[in-house]
């Protein structure tokens, strides 16, 4: 399944950003895509309205830096799960995971 690079980053703009799958599409094998998208919206709103940043570009840049780091970590987790769930012994691995082992 296609996914975005876990270490991606880009120069922030003052009038445009991306959230959700548009910014960090990842395999669905951790059940985190919607969580990431909702957290993006929350963090972006805090950066834009919290009064911490003196201009839009800085606010968007701070948001994107945090989002890319967080989404990259979760992308790596989804890639590990993708491999586990398509490997021989997937059922045992999944039972162990849900059993906390
Ligand atoms: C099989 C599968 C299982 C998944 N399971 C889970 C799960 O269990 N838990 C979880 O958290 N996540 C899961 N995900 C991931 C989750 O669905 C996505 O991460 C989430 O939907 C991303 O939300 P989004 O709003 O960024 O994008 P989307 O939900 O894709 O929304 C984008 C919207 O933009 C619209 N659009 C596209 N182009 C245009 C255009 N040019 N003009 C206007 N509108 C446009 C689309 O029609 C769509 O409605 C799963 C994904 C898949 C494929």
Coordinates of N, CA and C and ligand atoms in Angstrom, one line a residue:
X1 N 0.8 -1.2 0.0 CA 0.0 0.0 0.0 C 0.9 1.2 0.0
X2 N 0.5 2.2 -0.8 CA 1.2 3.5 -0.9 C 1.2 4.3 0.4
X3 N 2.3 4.8 0.8 CA 2.3 5.7 2.0 C 3.3 6.8 1.8
X4 N 3.2 7.9 2.6 CA 4.1 9.0 2.5 C 5.4 8.7 3.3
X5 N 6.5 9.3 2.9 CA 7.8 9.0 3.6 C 7.6 9.4 5.1
X6 N 8.1 8.6 6.1 CA 7.9 9.0 7.5 C 8.8 10.1 7.9
X7 N 9.8 10.5 7.1 CA 10.7 11.6 7.5 C 10.5 12.8 6.6
X8 N 9.3 13.0 6.0 CA 9.1 14.1 5.1 C 9.0 15.4 5.9
X9 N 9.4 16.5 5.2 CA 9.2 17.8 5.7 C 9.2 18.8 4.5
X10 N 8.8 20.0 4.7 CA 8.8 20.9 3.6 C 8.8 22.3 4.2
X11 N 9.1 23.3 3.4 CA 9.1 24.7 3.8 C 7.7 25.2 4.0
X12 N 7.4 25.8 5.2 CA 6.0 26.2 5.4 C 5.7 27.5 4.6
X13 N 4.4 27.6 4.2 CA 3.9 28.8 3.6 C 3.0 29.5 4.6
X14 N 2.7 30.8 4.2 CA 2.0 31.6 5.2 C 0.5 31.5 4.9
X15 N 0.1 30.9 3.8 CA -1.3 30.9 3.5 C -1.9 29.5 3.1
X16 N -1.1 28.4 3.4 CA -1.6 27.1 3.0 C -0.9 26.0 3.9
X17 N -1.7 25.0 4.3 CA -1.1 23.9 4.9 C -2.0 22.7 4.6
X18 N -1.6 21.5 5.0 CA -2.3 20.3 4.8 C -2.5 19.5 6.1
X19 N -3.6 18.8 6.2 CA -3.8 17.9 7.3 C -4.4 16.6 6.9
X20 N -4.5 15.7 7.8 CA -5.1 14.4 7.4 C -4.3 13.6 6.4
X21 N -5.0 12.7 5.7 CA -4.3 11.9 4.7 C -3.6 12.7 3.6
X22 N -4.1 13.9 3.3 CA -3.4 14.7 2.3 C -2.0 15.0 2.7
X23 N -1.7 15.0 4.0 CA -0.4 15.4 4.5 C 0.4 14.1 4.9
X24 N -0.3 13.0 5.3 CA 0.5 11.9 5.8 C -0.3 10.6 5.6
X25 N -0.6 10.2 4.3 CA -1.3 9.0 4.1 C -0.4 7.8 4.6
X26 N -1.1 6.9 5.2 CA -0.3 5.7 5.8 C -1.2 4.5 5.7
X27 N -0.6 3.3 5.8 CA -1.4 2.1 5.7 C -2.4 2.1 6.9
X28 N -3.5 1.4 6.7 CA -4.6 1.5 7.7 C -4.4 0.5 8.9
X29 N -3.2 -0.2 9.0 CA -3.1 -1.3 9.9 C -2.7 -0.9 11.4
X30 N -3.0 0.3 11.7 CA -2.9 0.7 13.2 C -4.2 1.4 13.6
X31 N -5.1 1.6 12.7 CA -6.3 2.3 13.1 C -6.1 3.7 13.6
X32 N -5.1 4.4 13.0 CA -4.7 5.7 13.5 C -5.0 6.9 12.6
X33 N -5.4 6.6 11.3 CA -5.5 7.7 10.3 C -6.5 8.8 10.7
X34 N -7.6 8.4 11.2 CA -8.6 9.4 11.6 C -8.1 10.1 12.9
X35 N -7.5 9.3 13.8 CA -7.0 10.0 15.0 C -6.0 11.1 14.7
X36 N -5.1 10.7 13.7 CA -4.1 11.7 13.3 C -4.7 12.9 12.7
X37 N -5.8 12.7 11.8 CA -6.4 13.8 11.1 C -7.1 14.7 12.1
X38 N -7.8 14.1 13.1 CA -8.5 15.0 14.1 C -7.5 15.7 15.0
X39 N -6.4 15.1 15.4 CA -5.3 15.7 16.2 C -4.7 16.9 15.3
X40 N -4.5 16.6 14.0 CA -4.0 17.7 13.2 C -4.9 18.9 13.3
X41 N -6.2 18.7 13.2 CA -7.1 19.9 13.2 C -7.0 20.6 14.5
X42 N -6.9 19.8 15.6 CA -6.9 20.5 16.9 C -5.6 21.3 17.1
X43 N -4.4 20.6 16.7 CA -3.1 21.3 16.9 C -3.0 22.5 16.0
X44 N -3.5 22.4 14.8 CA -3.5 23.5 13.9 C -4.3 24.7 14.5
X45 N -5.5 24.4 15.0 CA -6.3 25.5 15.5 C -5.6 26.1 16.7
X46 N -4.9 25.3 17.5 CA -4.2 25.9 18.7 C -3.0 26.8 18.2
X47 N -2.3 26.3 17.2 CA -1.2 27.1 16.7 C -1.7 28.4 16.1
X48 N -2.8 28.4 15.4 CA -3.3 29.6 14.7 C -4.0 30.6 15.7
X49 N -4.5 30.1 16.8 CA -5.3 31.0 17.6 C -4.8 31.2 19.0
X50 N -3.7 30.4 19.4 CA -3.2 30.4 20.8 C -2.4 31.6 21.2
X51 N -2.1 32.5 20.2 CA -1.3 33.7 20.5 C 0.2 33.5 20.7
X52 N 0.7 32.3 20.5 CA 2.1 32.0 20.8 C 3.0 32.4 19.6
X53 N 2.5 32.6 18.4 CA 3.3 32.9 17.2 C 2.9 34.2 16.7
X54 N 3.9 34.9 16.2 CA 3.7 36.3 15.8 C 3.2 36.5 14.4
X55 N 3.3 35.4 13.6 CA 2.8 35.5 12.2 C 2.3 34.1 11.8
X56 N 1.5 34.1 10.7 CA 0.9 32.9 10.2 C 1.9 31.9 9.8
X57 N 3.0 32.3 9.1 CA 4.0 31.4 8.6 C 4.7 30.6 9.7
X58 N 5.0 31.4 10.8 CA 5.6 30.7 11.9 C 4.6 29.7 12.6
X59 N 3.4 30.2 12.7 CA 2.4 29.3 13.4 C 2.2 28.0 12.5
X60 N 2.1 28.2 11.2 CA 1.9 27.0 10.3 C 3.2 26.1 10.4
X61 N 4.3 26.8 10.4 CA 5.6 26.0 10.4 C 5.7 25.2 11.7
X62 N 5.3 25.8 12.9 CA 5.3 25.0 14.1 C 4.4 23.8 14.1
X63 N 3.2 24.1 13.5 CA 2.2 23.0 13.4 C 2.8 21.9 12.5
X64 N 3.3 22.2 11.4 CA 3.7 21.2 10.4 C 4.9 20.4 11.0
X65 N 5.8 21.1 11.7 CA 6.9 20.4 12.3 C 6.4 19.3 13.3
X66 N 5.5 19.7 14.1 CA 5.0 18.7 15.1 C 4.2 17.6 14.4
X67 N 3.4 18.0 13.4 CA 2.6 17.0 12.7 C 3.4 16.0 12.0
X68 N 4.5 16.5 11.3 CA 5.3 15.6 10.5 C 6.0 14.6 11.4
X69 N 6.5 15.1 12.6 CA 7.2 14.2 13.5 C 6.2 13.1 14.0
X70 N 5.1 13.5 14.5 CA 4.1 12.6 15.0 C 3.6 11.6 14.0
X71 N 3.2 12.1 12.8 CA 2.7 11.3 11.8 C 3.7 10.3 11.3
X72 N 5.0 10.7 11.2 CA 6.1 9.9 10.8 C 6.2 8.7 11.8
X73 N 6.1 9.0 13.1 CA 6.3 7.9 14.1 C 5.1 6.9 13.9
X74 N 3.9 7.4 13.6 CA 2.8 6.5 13.5 C 2.9 5.7 12.1
X75 N 3.4 6.4 11.1 CA 3.6 5.7 9.8 C 4.5 4.5 10.0
X76 N 5.6 4.7 10.8 CA 6.5 3.5 11.0 C 5.8 2.4 11.7
X77 N 4.9 2.8 12.7 CA 4.1 1.8 13.4 C 3.2 1.0 12.4
X78 N 2.5 1.8 11.5 CA 1.6 1.1 10.6 C 2.4 0.2 9.6
X79 N 3.6 0.6 9.3 CA 4.4 -0.3 8.4 C 4.8 -1.5 9.1
X80 N 5.2 -1.4 10.4 CA 5.5 -2.6 11.1 C 4.3 -3.6 11.2
X81 N 3.1 -3.0 11.5 CA 1.9 -3.8 11.6 C 1.6 -4.4 10.2
X82 N 1.8 -3.7 9.2 CA 1.5 -4.2 7.8 C 2.3 -5.4 7.6
X83 N 3.6 -5.3 7.9 CA 4.5 -6.5 7.7 C 4.0 -7.7 8.6
X84 N 3.7 -7.4 9.9 CA 3.3 -8.4 10.8 C 2.1 -9.1 10.3
X85 N 1.1 -8.3 9.9 CA -0.2 -8.9 9.5 C -0.2 -9.7 8.2
X86 N 0.9 -9.5 7.4 CA 1.0 -10.2 6.1 C 2.1 -11.3 6.2
X87 N 2.6 -11.6 7.3 CA 3.7 -12.5 7.5 C 3.1 -13.9 7.9
X88 N 3.8 -15.0 7.7 CA 3.4 -16.3 8.3 C 3.2 -16.1 9.8
X89 N 2.3 -16.7 10.4 CA 2.1 -16.6 11.9 C 1.4 -15.3 12.3
X90 N 0.7 -14.6 11.3 CA 0.1 -13.3 11.6 C -0.9 -13.5 12.7
X91 N -1.7 -14.6 12.7 CA -2.7 -14.7 13.7 C -2.1 -14.8 15.1
X92 N -1.1 -15.6 15.3 CA -0.4 -15.7 16.6 C 0.2 -14.3 17.0
X93 N 0.8 -13.7 16.1 CA 1.4 -12.4 16.4 C 0.3 -11.4 16.8
X94 N -0.9 -11.4 16.2 CA -1.9 -10.5 16.5 C -2.5 -10.8 17.9
X95 N -2.7 -12.2 18.2 CA -3.2 -12.6 19.5 C -2.2 -12.1 20.6
X96 N -0.9 -12.3 20.3 CA 0.1 -11.8 21.3 C 0.0 -10.3 21.5
X97 N -0.2 -9.6 20.4 CA -0.2 -8.1 20.5 C -1.4 -7.7 21.4
X98 N -2.6 -8.3 21.1 CA -3.8 -7.9 21.9 C -3.7 -8.5 23.3
X99 N -2.9 -9.5 23.5 CA -2.7 -10.1 24.8 C -1.6 -9.3 25.6
X100 N -1.1 -8.3 25.0 CA -0.1 -7.4 25.7 C 1.3 -8.0 25.7
X101 N 1.6 -9.0 24.9 CA 3.0 -9.6 24.9 C 3.9 -8.9 23.9
Ligands
LIG1 C1 -9.4 0.2 4.5 C2 -9.1 1.3 5.4 C3 -9.4 1.2 6.8 C4 -9.1 2.2 7.7 N1 -9.3 2.0 9.0 C5 -9.1 3.0 9.9 C6 -9.4 2.8 11.3 O1 -9.8 1.7 11.7 N2 -9.1 3.8 12.1 C7 -8.6 5.0 11.7 O2 -8.4 5.9 12.5 N3 -8.3 5.2 10.3 C8 -8.6 4.2 9.4 N4 -8.3 4.4 8.1 C9 -7.8 5.7 7.7 C10 -8.8 6.8 7.6 O3 -9.9 6.4 6.8 C11 -8.2 8.1 7.0 O4 -7.0 8.3 7.7 C12 -9.1 9.3 7.2 O5 -10.3 9.1 6.5 C13 -8.4 10.5 6.6 O6 -9.3 11.6 6.7 P1 -9.1 12.8 5.8 O7 -10.3 13.8 6.2 O8 -7.8 13.3 5.9 O9 -9.3 12.3 4.3 P2 -10.6 11.6 3.6 O10 -11.4 10.9 4.6 O11 -10.1 10.9 2.5 O12 -11.5 12.9 3.1 C14 -11.1 13.6 2.0 C15 -12.4 14.1 1.4 O13 -12.1 15.0 0.3 C16 -12.9 14.7 -0.8 N5 -12.2 15.2 -2.0 C17 -11.1 14.7 -2.6 N6 -10.7 15.4 -3.7 C18 -11.6 16.5 -3.7 C19 -11.7 17.6 -4.5 N7 -10.9 17.8 -5.5 N8 -12.7 18.5 -4.2 C20 -13.5 18.3 -3.2 N9 -13.4 17.3 -2.3 C21 -12.5 16.4 -2.6 C22 -13.0 13.2 -0.8 O14 -14.2 12.8 -1.5 C23 -13.2 13.0 0.7 O15 -14.6 13.1 1.1 C24 -8.6 3.4 7.2 C25 -8.4 3.6 5.8 C26 -8.6 2.6 4.9 C27 -8.4 2.8 3.4

